[in-house]
Short mmCIF file of C-alpha atoms in Angstrom, two decimals:
data_model
loop_
_atom_site.label_atom_id
_atom_site.label_comp_id
_atom_site.label_asym_id
_atom_site.label_seq_id
_atom_site.Cartn_x
_atom_site.Cartn_y
_atom_site.Cartn_z
CA ASN S 1 -106.54 83.20 -82.86
CA ARG S 2 -106.41 85.23 -86.06
CA PHE S 3 -104.72 88.03 -84.04
CA LEU S 4 -101.92 85.80 -82.90
CA GLN S 5 -101.53 84.39 -86.36
CA LEU S 6 -101.00 87.94 -87.74
CA LEU S 7 -98.46 88.61 -85.00
CA ASP S 8 -96.56 85.57 -86.12
CA GLU S 9 -96.59 86.72 -89.74
CA TYR S 10 -95.19 90.11 -88.88
CA SER S 11 -92.57 88.92 -86.38
CA GLY S 12 -88.90 89.31 -87.23
CA ASP S 13 -85.54 87.90 -86.08
CA THR S 14 -83.83 91.12 -85.08
CA TYR S 15 -83.87 92.71 -81.67
CA VAL S 16 -82.56 95.96 -80.10
CA LYS S 17 -79.89 96.18 -77.38
CA LEU S 18 -81.19 98.74 -74.82
CA TYR S 19 -78.74 100.51 -72.69
CA ILE S 20 -80.74 101.85 -69.74
CA ASP S 21 -79.40 104.10 -66.97
CA ARG S 22 -81.65 102.99 -64.16
CA GLN S 23 -80.28 105.70 -61.77
CA LEU S 24 -81.15 108.54 -64.13
CA GLY S 25 -84.70 107.01 -64.43
CA LEU S 26 -85.12 106.70 -60.74
CA ASP S 27 -84.04 110.39 -60.32
CA VAL S 28 -87.04 111.37 -62.51
CA ARG S 29 -89.47 109.00 -60.79
CA ASN S 30 -88.36 110.23 -57.38
CA GLY S 31 -88.76 113.91 -58.27
CA LEU S 32 -84.99 114.75 -58.32
CA SER S 33 -85.12 115.45 -62.09
CA LYS S 34 -87.88 116.74 -64.32
CA ASN S 35 -86.30 115.63 -67.58
CA VAL S 36 -88.69 112.91 -68.87
CA ASN S 37 -86.14 111.91 -71.51
CA LYS S 38 -83.97 110.50 -68.69
CA SER S 39 -86.88 108.43 -67.23
CA MET S 40 -86.74 104.76 -68.08
CA ILE S 41 -89.82 105.17 -70.30
CA GLY S 42 -88.09 108.12 -71.91
CA GLN S 43 -84.96 105.98 -72.58
CA PHE S 44 -87.10 103.19 -73.92
CA THR S 45 -89.02 105.67 -76.18
CA HIS S 46 -85.65 106.88 -77.61
CA TYR S 47 -84.70 103.47 -78.71
CA TYR S 48 -88.17 102.56 -79.95
CA MET S 49 -88.68 105.70 -82.07
CA ARG S 50 -85.31 105.08 -83.75
CA ASN S 51 -85.69 101.41 -84.49
CA LYS S 52 -89.43 100.52 -84.48
CA ARG S 53 -88.98 97.60 -86.96
CA ASP S 54 -86.34 95.97 -84.76
CA PHE S 55 -88.75 95.36 -81.94
CA THR S 56 -90.67 92.51 -83.72
CA ASN S 57 -88.77 89.51 -82.41
CA LYS S 58 -91.34 87.18 -80.79
CA THR S 59 -89.12 85.50 -78.27
CA LYS S 60 -86.59 88.28 -77.55
CA PRO S 61 -87.97 91.74 -78.45
CA PHE S 62 -85.03 93.48 -76.84
CA TYR S 63 -81.86 92.78 -74.91
CA VAL S 64 -81.33 94.90 -71.75
CA VAL S 65 -78.16 96.26 -70.28
CA PHE S 66 -78.53 98.36 -67.11
CA LEU S 67 -75.61 100.76 -67.13
CA HIS S 68 -73.29 100.68 -64.14
CA GLU S 69 -74.87 97.35 -63.01
CA ASN S 70 -73.83 93.75 -63.43
CA GLY S 71 -76.21 91.35 -65.18
CA ILE S 72 -76.70 89.25 -68.24
CA ASP S 73 -80.15 89.43 -69.91
CA ALA S 74 -81.36 85.80 -70.07
CA GLY S 75 -84.97 87.11 -69.74
CA GLY S 76 -84.87 88.39 -66.19
CA LEU S 77 -83.53 91.88 -66.99
CA ARG S 78 -86.16 92.19 -69.77
CA ARG S 79 -88.92 91.48 -67.30
CA GLU S 80 -87.32 93.84 -64.76
CA LEU S 81 -87.25 96.64 -67.36
CA ALA S 82 -90.93 95.95 -68.24
CA SER S 83 -91.75 96.36 -64.51
CA GLU S 84 -89.71 99.54 -64.30
CA LEU S 85 -91.42 100.95 -67.37
CA VAL S 86 -94.83 100.32 -65.87
CA LYS S 87 -93.73 102.03 -62.64
CA ASP S 88 -92.82 105.09 -64.72
CA ILE S 89 -96.22 104.93 -66.47
CA ASN S 90 -97.90 104.75 -62.99
CA SER S 91 -95.84 107.68 -61.62
CA GLU S 92 -97.36 111.13 -61.81
CA ARG S 93 -93.90 112.63 -61.40
CA VAL S 94 -92.87 111.32 -64.76
CA GLY S 95 -95.76 113.32 -66.17
CA LEU S 96 -97.32 111.06 -68.79
CA PHE S 97 -100.23 109.77 -66.65
CA THR S 98 -102.31 111.03 -63.80
CA LYS S 99 -104.81 109.49 -61.45
CA THR S 100 -108.36 109.45 -62.45
CA PRO S 101 -110.73 112.23 -61.27
CA ASN S 102 -112.43 109.58 -59.10
CA SER S 103 -109.13 109.01 -57.34
CA ARG S 104 -108.54 112.72 -56.79
CA ASN S 105 -112.09 113.11 -55.43
CA HIS S 106 -112.03 109.82 -53.43
CA GLU S 107 -115.35 108.58 -54.89
CA GLY S 108 -116.61 106.27 -57.51
CA LYS S 109 -115.05 103.46 -59.47
CA TYR S 110 -111.56 103.03 -60.80
CA GLN S 111 -109.84 105.17 -58.16
CA GLU S 112 -106.65 103.18 -58.49
CA CYS S 113 -106.39 103.74 -62.25
CA MET S 114 -104.22 106.08 -64.29
CA ILE S 115 -105.16 108.06 -67.45
CA PRO S 116 -103.08 109.87 -69.94
CA SER S 117 -102.10 113.43 -68.97
CA LEU S 118 -100.77 115.72 -71.66
CA ASP S 119 -98.21 117.78 -69.79
CA PRO S 120 -97.46 120.82 -71.92
CA ALA S 121 -93.88 120.79 -70.63
CA ILE S 122 -93.28 117.53 -72.40
CA SER S 123 -92.47 118.07 -76.03
CA ASN S 124 -93.37 115.36 -78.56
CA SER S 125 -95.48 113.52 -75.87
CA TRP S 126 -97.05 111.57 -78.70
CA CYS S 127 -93.71 109.61 -79.04
CA TYR S 128 -94.00 108.43 -75.45
CA TYR S 129 -97.57 107.29 -75.94
CA GLN S 130 -96.67 105.46 -79.08
CA ALA S 131 -93.81 103.73 -77.29
CA ILE S 132 -96.17 102.74 -74.49
CA GLY S 133 -98.59 101.25 -77.06
CA ALA S 134 -95.63 99.38 -78.52
CA LEU S 135 -94.69 98.14 -75.10
CA ILE S 136 -98.18 96.74 -74.65
CA SER S 137 -98.01 95.15 -78.09
CA ILE S 138 -94.54 93.68 -77.43
CA GLY S 139 -95.83 92.19 -74.22
CA ILE S 140 -98.70 90.47 -76.16
CA ARG S 141 -96.38 89.31 -79.06
CA SER S 142 -93.62 87.99 -76.80
CA ARG S 143 -95.97 86.81 -74.10
CA LEU S 144 -93.97 88.92 -71.66
CA GLN S 145 -96.06 89.11 -68.50
CA GLN S 146 -97.85 92.47 -68.36
CA PRO S 147 -97.29 93.84 -64.89
CA ASP S 148 -99.85 96.13 -63.29
CA LEU S 149 -100.97 98.46 -66.09
CA ILE S 150 -103.78 100.13 -64.16
CA PHE S 151 -105.84 101.77 -66.76
CA PRO S 152 -109.65 102.09 -66.61
CA PRO S 153 -111.88 100.26 -68.97
CA LEU S 154 -112.33 103.43 -71.09
CA PHE S 155 -108.60 103.33 -71.96
CA TRP S 156 -108.63 99.60 -72.94
CA ASN S 157 -111.80 100.09 -74.95
CA PHE S 158 -110.23 102.91 -76.87
CA LEU S 159 -107.20 100.68 -77.73
CA VAL S 160 -109.27 97.85 -79.16
CA THR S 161 -111.83 99.89 -81.01
#
């Protein structure tokens, strides 16, 4: 409980308004574009790296506007964006994660899991991984349901040690 207590102490009142172009993001995920900056995780990373301190609101870490779509974020769009971000993380086409060697070889445990993949074509990839870590933290802080992050135990062990 000390962990949650610390989260409370470092929580703030501000939040960021995220303007996400879902179609551009889907173009990357579907292989129509190779520009990772246009992916939804790329768009999220852009906002996070510019305003890290503004993502500390415990109940509303960010407000989502999907460009060219109707909707008011009363929580549903925030959860929808979280799901879309996880889909980007789990997509090899985005280029940040790849399947485990066990998956590629069809043997052993954790075949369904993804591991970080440092694509040399992606400049400043550390920014994306930092934003993904922040997304996990935001989920814990705001108790936003964490959808299907399919990392092997090695990944989770690294995060907590």
